[in-house]
Amino acid sequence: MAGLGSAGVQANIEPSSTLEEGMEPAFSQAGFLYSLDAMAMPAGLVADEVWVSVDLKGRLVTVYRGEYVIKRIEHLAYGAGGAAPLRAKGSSMTPLGEFRVDRINRTSRFGLFFGIDYPNAEVASEALRIGKITPEEYHYIETYRARHGRAPHTTALGGLIGLHGLGSGDPDVHRRFDWTEGCVAVDNYQIRALDPWLNIGTRVVIRG
């Protein structure tokens, strides 16, 4: 991507367009990027692409357009079992990596649910390589994705992971604990604030 240097080296950034109202530079000093590790950008990012960064450690959900911040949401809860690149069904772990929104449920018990494509092709390939799933399960995942346009949830890797609200859940529990079965949760007001920006295919980068 234009303007990106090697990690730890300053690089000039040339925005493709002027900032719209409500947008701000993604970096602490506009015009410079100090480390590629400071923000996990999706591969092949295009200038006006809307994407979402989920920072579990910082408990921050940020919506970007290209390199610029559209919306920043503070505080989230994630899986009670922690986080890892590969999660097992029933582990209550949140998957780390790059995903895409592959389903939107506006009548979820959590109020609003943006499902991501875990396990995607990269996850399934790695799980097969290290023996977490069988060749038959790998074939099933790829066939299901091709037929239905979304990831299955019935293999050893689990699924039905996404970003969602609380629904009728307890806000106090949400503030104090990581309580989900692997999803990323924000409050009901915050999930509605994400609605205008997330669509089928929107990239979601989850990092710990």
PDB file of C-alpha atoms in Angstrom:
ATOM      1  CA  MET A   1       0.000   0.000   0.000  1.00  0.00           C
ATOM      2  CA  ALA A   2       1.325   3.460  -0.862  1.00  0.00           C
ATOM      3  CA  GLY A   3       3.002   5.278   1.974  1.00  0.00           C
ATOM      4  CA  LEU A   4       3.919   2.257   4.101  1.00  0.00           C
ATOM      5  CA  GLY A   5       7.548   1.702   5.054  1.00  0.00           C
ATOM      6  CA  SER A   6       9.192  -1.150   6.916  1.00  0.00           C
ATOM      7  CA  ALA A   7       8.267  -1.750  10.558  1.00  0.00           C
ATOM      8  CA  GLY A   8       9.616   0.880  12.923  1.00  0.00           C
ATOM      9  CA  VAL A   9      10.509   3.317  10.118  1.00  0.00           C
ATOM     10  CA  GLN A  10       8.715   6.584   9.486  1.00  0.00           C
ATOM     11  CA  ALA A  11       6.884   6.683   6.179  1.00  0.00           C
ATOM     12  CA  ASN A  12       5.002   9.496   4.507  1.00  0.00           C
ATOM     13  CA  ILE A  13       1.300   8.843   4.062  1.00  0.00           C
ATOM     14  CA  GLU A  14      -0.580  10.426   1.208  1.00  0.00           C
ATOM     15  CA  PRO A  15      -4.327  10.141   1.840  1.00  0.00           C
ATOM     16  CA  SER A  16      -6.331   9.463  -1.288  1.00  0.00           C
ATOM     17  CA  SER A  17      -8.972  11.995  -0.313  1.00  0.00           C
ATOM     18  CA  THR A  18      -9.636  14.707   2.228  1.00  0.00           C
ATOM     19  CA  LEU A  19     -11.107  13.742   5.580  1.00  0.00           C
ATOM     20  CA  GLU A  20     -14.868  13.677   5.815  1.00  0.00           C
ATOM     21  CA  GLU A  21     -16.633  15.129   8.824  1.00  0.00           C
ATOM     22  CA  GLY A  22     -16.191  12.837  11.817  1.00  0.00           C
ATOM     23  CA  MET A  23     -13.081  11.157  10.419  1.00  0.00           C
ATOM     24  CA  GLU A  24      -9.599  11.507  11.890  1.00  0.00           C
ATOM     25  CA  PRO A  25      -6.108  10.284  11.046  1.00  0.00           C
ATOM     26  CA  ALA A  26      -5.395   6.801  12.355  1.00  0.00           C
ATOM     27  CA  PHE A  27      -1.974   7.763  13.662  1.00  0.00           C
ATOM     28  CA  SER A  28      -0.922   9.854  16.610  1.00  0.00           C
ATOM     29  CA  GLN A  29       0.940  12.287  14.356  1.00  0.00           C
ATOM     30  CA  ALA A  30      -0.817  12.872  11.052  1.00  0.00           C
ATOM     31  CA  GLY A  31       1.335  12.054   8.050  1.00  0.00           C
ATOM     32  CA  PHE A  32       3.603   9.488   9.697  1.00  0.00           C
ATOM     33  CA  LEU A  33       3.410   5.800  10.468  1.00  0.00           C
ATOM     34  CA  TYR A  34       5.866   4.699  13.143  1.00  0.00           C
ATOM     35  CA  SER A  35       5.331   0.943  13.133  1.00  0.00           C
ATOM     36  CA  LEU A  36       3.335  -1.452  11.019  1.00  0.00           C
ATOM     37  CA  ASP A  37       2.709  -3.420  14.208  1.00  0.00           C
ATOM     38  CA  ALA A  38       0.873  -0.445  15.706  1.00  0.00           C
ATOM     39  CA  MET A  39      -2.202  -1.188  13.608  1.00  0.00           C
ATOM     40  CA  ALA A  40      -2.942  -4.503  11.910  1.00  0.00           C
ATOM     41  CA  MET A  41      -4.090  -3.409   8.473  1.00  0.00           C
ATOM     42  CA  PRO A  42      -5.701  -5.965   6.168  1.00  0.00           C
ATOM     43  CA  ALA A  43      -3.587  -7.198   3.280  1.00  0.00           C
ATOM     44  CA  GLY A  44      -4.158  -5.340   0.019  1.00  0.00           C
ATOM     45  CA  LEU A  45      -6.095  -2.505   1.636  1.00  0.00           C
ATOM     46  CA  VAL A  46      -7.528  -0.030  -0.877  1.00  0.00           C
ATOM     47  CA  ALA A  47      -7.843   3.681  -0.162  1.00  0.00           C
ATOM     48  CA  ASP A  48     -11.585   3.924   0.540  1.00  0.00           C
ATOM     49  CA  GLU A  49     -12.218   0.429   1.892  1.00  0.00           C
ATOM     50  CA  VAL A  50     -14.198   0.323   5.137  1.00  0.00           C
ATOM     51  CA  TRP A  51     -12.836  -2.245   7.583  1.00  0.00           C
ATOM     52  CA  VAL A  52     -12.904  -2.987  11.292  1.00  0.00           C
ATOM     53  CA  SER A  53     -10.076  -3.427  13.783  1.00  0.00           C
ATOM     54  CA  VAL A  54     -10.887  -5.336  16.983  1.00  0.00           C
ATOM     55  CA  ASP A  55      -8.151  -4.839  19.577  1.00  0.00           C
ATOM     56  CA  LEU A  56      -8.849  -7.304  22.384  1.00  0.00           C
ATOM     57  CA  LYS A  57      -5.974  -6.158  24.574  1.00  0.00           C
ATOM     58  CA  GLY A  58      -6.951  -2.509  24.238  1.00  0.00           C
ATOM     59  CA  ARG A  59     -10.677  -3.377  24.349  1.00  0.00           C
ATOM     60  CA  LEU A  60     -11.283  -1.177  21.353  1.00  0.00           C
ATOM     61  CA  VAL A  61     -13.345  -1.560  18.180  1.00  0.00           C
ATOM     62  CA  THR A  62     -12.353   0.884  15.443  1.00  0.00           C
ATOM     63  CA  VAL A  63     -13.965   1.362  12.045  1.00  0.00           C
ATOM     64  CA  TYR A  64     -11.614   2.691   9.373  1.00  0.00           C
ATOM     65  CA  ARG A  65     -11.992   3.942   5.848  1.00  0.00           C
ATOM     66  CA  GLY A  66      -8.607   3.140   4.398  1.00  0.00           C
ATOM     67  CA  GLU A  67      -6.149   4.661   6.881  1.00  0.00           C
ATOM     68  CA  TYR A  68      -8.632   6.986   8.574  1.00  0.00           C
ATOM     69  CA  VAL A  69     -10.833   6.488  11.607  1.00  0.00           C
ATOM     70  CA  ILE A  70     -14.594   6.656  11.067  1.00  0.00           C
ATOM     71  CA  LYS A  71     -15.754   5.449  14.472  1.00  0.00           C
ATOM     72  CA  ARG A  72     -14.069   4.264  17.641  1.00  0.00           C
ATOM     73  CA  ILE A  73     -15.880   2.237  20.312  1.00  0.00           C
ATOM     74  CA  GLU A  74     -14.342   1.831  23.732  1.00  0.00           C
ATOM     75  CA  HIS A  75     -14.815  -1.306  25.797  1.00  0.00           C
ATOM     76  CA  LEU A  76     -15.663  -4.761  24.575  1.00  0.00           C
ATOM     77  CA  ALA A  77     -15.974  -8.224  26.051  1.00  0.00           C
ATOM     78  CA  TYR A  78     -14.715 -11.366  24.352  1.00  0.00           C
ATOM     79  CA  GLY A  79     -14.469 -15.102  24.901  1.00  0.00           C
ATOM     80  CA  ALA A  80     -14.405 -16.397  28.463  1.00  0.00           C
ATOM     81  CA  GLY A  81     -11.741 -18.881  27.317  1.00  0.00           C
ATOM     82  CA  GLY A  82      -9.361 -16.219  25.978  1.00  0.00           C
ATOM     83  CA  ALA A  83      -8.215 -15.835  22.364  1.00  0.00           C
ATOM     84  CA  ALA A  84      -6.143 -17.814  19.848  1.00  0.00           C
ATOM     85  CA  PRO A  85      -5.715 -18.124  16.059  1.00  0.00           C
ATOM     86  CA  LEU A  86      -7.333 -21.574  16.190  1.00  0.00           C
ATOM     87  CA  ARG A  87     -10.240 -22.228  18.525  1.00  0.00           C
ATOM     88  CA  ALA A  88     -11.978 -25.521  19.206  1.00  0.00           C
ATOM     89  CA  LYS A  89     -15.720 -25.958  19.357  1.00  0.00           C
ATOM     90  CA  GLY A  90     -16.920 -25.353  22.907  1.00  0.00           C
ATOM     91  CA  SER A  91     -13.682 -23.647  24.007  1.00  0.00           C
ATOM     92  CA  SER A  92     -15.265 -20.176  24.447  1.00  0.00           C
ATOM     93  CA  MET A  93     -12.181 -18.712  22.757  1.00  0.00           C
ATOM     94  CA  THR A  94     -12.214 -15.753  20.375  1.00  0.00           C
ATOM     95  CA  PRO A  95     -10.354 -16.362  17.095  1.00  0.00           C
ATOM     96  CA  LEU A  96      -7.502 -14.049  16.099  1.00  0.00           C
ATOM     97  CA  GLY A  97      -6.873 -13.152  12.477  1.00  0.00           C
ATOM     98  CA  GLU A  98      -8.451 -11.524   9.444  1.00  0.00           C
ATOM     99  CA  PHE A  99     -12.041 -12.380   8.590  1.00  0.00           C
ATOM    100  CA  ARG A 100     -15.009 -11.042   6.645  1.00  0.00           C
ATOM    101  CA  VAL A 101     -18.599 -10.413   7.661  1.00  0.00           C
ATOM    102  CA  ASP A 102     -20.583 -13.270   6.109  1.00  0.00           C
ATOM    103  CA  ARG A 103     -24.003 -12.896   7.757  1.00  0.00           C
ATOM    104  CA  ILE A 104     -26.075 -10.215   9.479  1.00  0.00           C
ATOM    105  CA  ASN A 105     -28.893 -11.108  11.877  1.00  0.00           C
ATOM    106  CA  ARG A 106     -31.055  -8.190  12.950  1.00  0.00           C
ATOM    107  CA  THR A 107     -33.364 -10.361  15.057  1.00  0.00           C
ATOM    108  CA  SER A 108     -30.651 -12.034  17.131  1.00  0.00           C
ATOM    109  CA  ARG A 109     -31.151 -12.500  20.865  1.00  0.00           C
ATOM    110  CA  PHE A 110     -28.194 -10.121  21.137  1.00  0.00           C
ATOM    111  CA  GLY A 111     -30.115  -7.431  19.271  1.00  0.00           C
ATOM    112  CA  LEU A 112     -27.805  -7.268  16.246  1.00  0.00           C
ATOM    113  CA  PHE A 113     -25.268  -9.858  15.115  1.00  0.00           C
ATOM    114  CA  PHE A 114     -22.522  -9.489  12.492  1.00  0.00           C
ATOM    115  CA  GLY A 115     -21.196 -12.979  11.828  1.00  0.00           C
ATOM    116  CA  ILE A 116     -17.644 -13.501  10.556  1.00  0.00           C
ATOM    117  CA  ASP A 117     -16.343 -16.284   8.333  1.00  0.00           C
ATOM    118  CA  TYR A 118     -14.586 -18.345  10.979  1.00  0.00           C
ATOM    119  CA  PRO A 119     -13.353 -20.898  10.045  1.00  0.00           C
ATOM    120  CA  ASN A 120     -12.230 -19.362   6.754  1.00  0.00           C
ATOM    121  CA  ALA A 121      -9.990 -21.004   4.154  1.00  0.00           C
ATOM    122  CA  GLU A 122      -6.764 -19.962   5.886  1.00  0.00           C
ATOM    123  CA  VAL A 123      -7.917 -21.256   9.273  1.00  0.00           C
ATOM    124  CA  ALA A 124      -9.127 -24.540   7.797  1.00  0.00           C
ATOM    125  CA  SER A 125      -5.850 -25.076   5.920  1.00  0.00           C
ATOM    126  CA  GLU A 126      -3.768 -24.475   9.045  1.00  0.00           C
ATOM    127  CA  ALA A 127      -6.035 -26.686  11.158  1.00  0.00           C
ATOM    128  CA  LEU A 128      -5.658 -29.493   8.617  1.00  0.00           C
ATOM    129  CA  ARG A 129      -1.879 -29.033   8.494  1.00  0.00           C
ATOM    130  CA  ILE A 130      -1.452 -29.429  12.249  1.00  0.00           C
ATOM    131  CA  GLY A 131      -4.042 -32.175  12.617  1.00  0.00           C
ATOM    132  CA  LYS A 132      -6.830 -30.242  14.341  1.00  0.00           C
ATOM    133  CA  ILE A 133      -9.342 -31.362  11.713  1.00  0.00           C
ATOM    134  CA  THR A 134      -9.542 -34.352   9.402  1.00  0.00           C
ATOM    135  CA  PRO A 135      -9.340 -34.169   5.596  1.00  0.00           C
ATOM    136  CA  GLU A 136     -13.066 -34.943   5.571  1.00  0.00           C
ATOM    137  CA  GLU A 137     -13.806 -31.972   7.832  1.00  0.00           C
ATOM    138  CA  TYR A 138     -11.613 -29.735   5.679  1.00  0.00           C
ATOM    139  CA  HIS A 139     -13.515 -30.799   2.559  1.00  0.00           C
ATOM    140  CA  TYR A 140     -16.822 -30.194   4.344  1.00  0.00           C
ATOM    141  CA  ILE A 141     -15.778 -26.664   5.386  1.00  0.00           C
ATOM    142  CA  GLU A 142     -14.732 -25.718   1.857  1.00  0.00           C
ATOM    143  CA  THR A 143     -17.815 -27.297   0.261  1.00  0.00           C
ATOM    144  CA  TYR A 144     -20.167 -25.629   2.745  1.00  0.00           C
ATOM    145  CA  ARG A 145     -18.571 -22.227   2.190  1.00  0.00           C
ATOM    146  CA  ALA A 146     -18.856 -22.604  -1.584  1.00  0.00           C
ATOM    147  CA  ARG A 147     -22.521 -23.624  -1.416  1.00  0.00           C
ATOM    148  CA  HIS A 148     -23.808 -21.282   1.286  1.00  0.00           C
ATOM    149  CA  GLY A 149     -21.470 -18.282   1.198  1.00  0.00           C
ATOM    150  CA  ARG A 150     -20.717 -18.539   4.901  1.00  0.00           C
ATOM    151  CA  ALA A 151     -18.661 -20.658   7.269  1.00  0.00           C
ATOM    152  CA  PRO A 152     -20.089 -23.798   8.913  1.00  0.00           C
ATOM    153  CA  HIS A 153     -20.106 -24.221  12.680  1.00  0.00           C
ATOM    154  CA  THR A 154     -20.423 -27.981  13.104  1.00  0.00           C
ATOM    155  CA  THR A 155     -16.770 -29.069  12.771  1.00  0.00           C
ATOM    156  CA  ALA A 156     -14.151 -29.380  15.514  1.00  0.00           C
ATOM    157  CA  LEU A 157     -13.256 -25.707  14.951  1.00  0.00           C
ATOM    158  CA  GLY A 158     -16.704 -24.460  15.915  1.00  0.00           C
ATOM    159  CA  GLY A 159     -18.143 -21.281  14.456  1.00  0.00           C
ATOM    160  CA  LEU A 160     -21.060 -18.844  14.757  1.00  0.00           C
ATOM    161  CA  ILE A 161     -18.541 -16.190  15.790  1.00  0.00           C
ATOM    162  CA  GLY A 162     -19.240 -12.506  15.326  1.00  0.00           C
ATOM    163  CA  LEU A 163     -19.704  -9.032  16.758  1.00  0.00           C
ATOM    164  CA  HIS A 164     -22.922  -8.478  18.685  1.00  0.00           C
ATOM    165  CA  GLY A 165     -24.714  -6.451  21.331  1.00  0.00           C
ATOM    166  CA  LEU A 166     -26.075  -7.452  24.720  1.00  0.00           C
ATOM    167  CA  GLY A 167     -29.744  -7.884  23.919  1.00  0.00           C
ATOM    168  CA  SER A 168     -31.347  -8.298  27.338  1.00  0.00           C
ATOM    169  CA  GLY A 169     -28.024  -9.248  28.945  1.00  0.00           C
ATOM    170  CA  ASP A 170     -26.699  -7.645  32.119  1.00  0.00           C
ATOM    171  CA  PRO A 171     -24.632  -4.507  31.366  1.00  0.00           C
ATOM    172  CA  ASP A 172     -22.794  -4.861  34.688  1.00  0.00           C
ATOM    173  CA  VAL A 173     -21.595  -8.367  33.799  1.00  0.00           C
ATOM    174  CA  HIS A 174     -20.530  -7.023  30.411  1.00  0.00           C
ATOM    175  CA  ARG A 175     -18.441  -4.282  32.008  1.00  0.00           C
ATOM    176  CA  ARG A 176     -16.743  -6.600  34.502  1.00  0.00           C
ATOM    177  CA  PHE A 177     -16.147  -9.890  32.700  1.00  0.00           C
ATOM    178  CA  ASP A 178     -15.206 -11.516  29.405  1.00  0.00           C
ATOM    179  CA  TRP A 179     -18.365 -13.541  29.150  1.00  0.00           C
ATOM    180  CA  THR A 180     -18.977 -14.640  25.552  1.00  0.00           C
ATOM    181  CA  GLU A 181     -18.597 -18.078  23.975  1.00  0.00           C
ATOM    182  CA  GLY A 182     -16.068 -16.643  21.522  1.00  0.00           C
ATOM    183  CA  CYS A 183     -17.790 -13.618  20.027  1.00  0.00           C
ATOM    184  CA  VAL A 184     -16.897  -9.963  20.543  1.00  0.00           C
ATOM    185  CA  ALA A 185     -19.607  -8.068  22.420  1.00  0.00           C
ATOM    186  CA  VAL A 186     -20.294  -4.364  22.810  1.00  0.00           C
ATOM    187  CA  ASP A 187     -23.364  -2.742  24.321  1.00  0.00           C
ATOM    188  CA  ASN A 188     -26.632  -2.322  22.433  1.00  0.00           C
ATOM    189  CA  TYR A 189     -26.083   1.341  21.616  1.00  0.00           C
ATOM    190  CA  GLN A 190     -22.577   0.633  20.322  1.00  0.00           C
ATOM    191  CA  ILE A 191     -23.582  -2.266  18.079  1.00  0.00           C
ATOM    192  CA  ARG A 192     -26.277  -0.102  16.483  1.00  0.00           C
ATOM    193  CA  ALA A 193     -23.646   2.578  15.880  1.00  0.00           C
ATOM    194  CA  LEU A 194     -21.653   0.018  13.851  1.00  0.00           C
ATOM    195  CA  ASP A 195     -24.640  -0.918  11.695  1.00  0.00           C
ATOM    196  CA  PRO A 196     -24.199   1.751   8.974  1.00  0.00           C
ATOM    197  CA  TRP A 197     -20.622   0.648   8.317  1.00  0.00           C
ATOM    198  CA  LEU A 198     -20.660  -3.154   8.370  1.00  0.00           C
ATOM    199  CA  ASN A 199     -21.896  -5.090   5.364  1.00  0.00           C
ATOM    200  CA  ILE A 200     -21.458  -8.558   3.919  1.00  0.00           C
ATOM    201  CA  GLY A 201     -17.798  -8.764   2.930  1.00  0.00           C
ATOM    202  CA  THR A 202     -16.503  -6.087   5.334  1.00  0.00           C
ATOM    203  CA  ARG A 203     -13.110  -7.148   6.645  1.00  0.00           C
ATOM    204  CA  VAL A 204     -12.664  -7.602  10.391  1.00  0.00           C
ATOM    205  CA  VAL A 205      -9.162  -7.887  11.865  1.00  0.00           C
ATOM    206  CA  ILE A 206      -9.097  -9.346  15.395  1.00  0.00           C
ATOM    207  CA  ARG A 207      -5.856  -9.092  17.340  1.00  0.00           C
ATOM    208  CA  GLY A 208      -4.900  -9.770  20.934  1.00  0.00           C
TER     209      GLY A 208
END
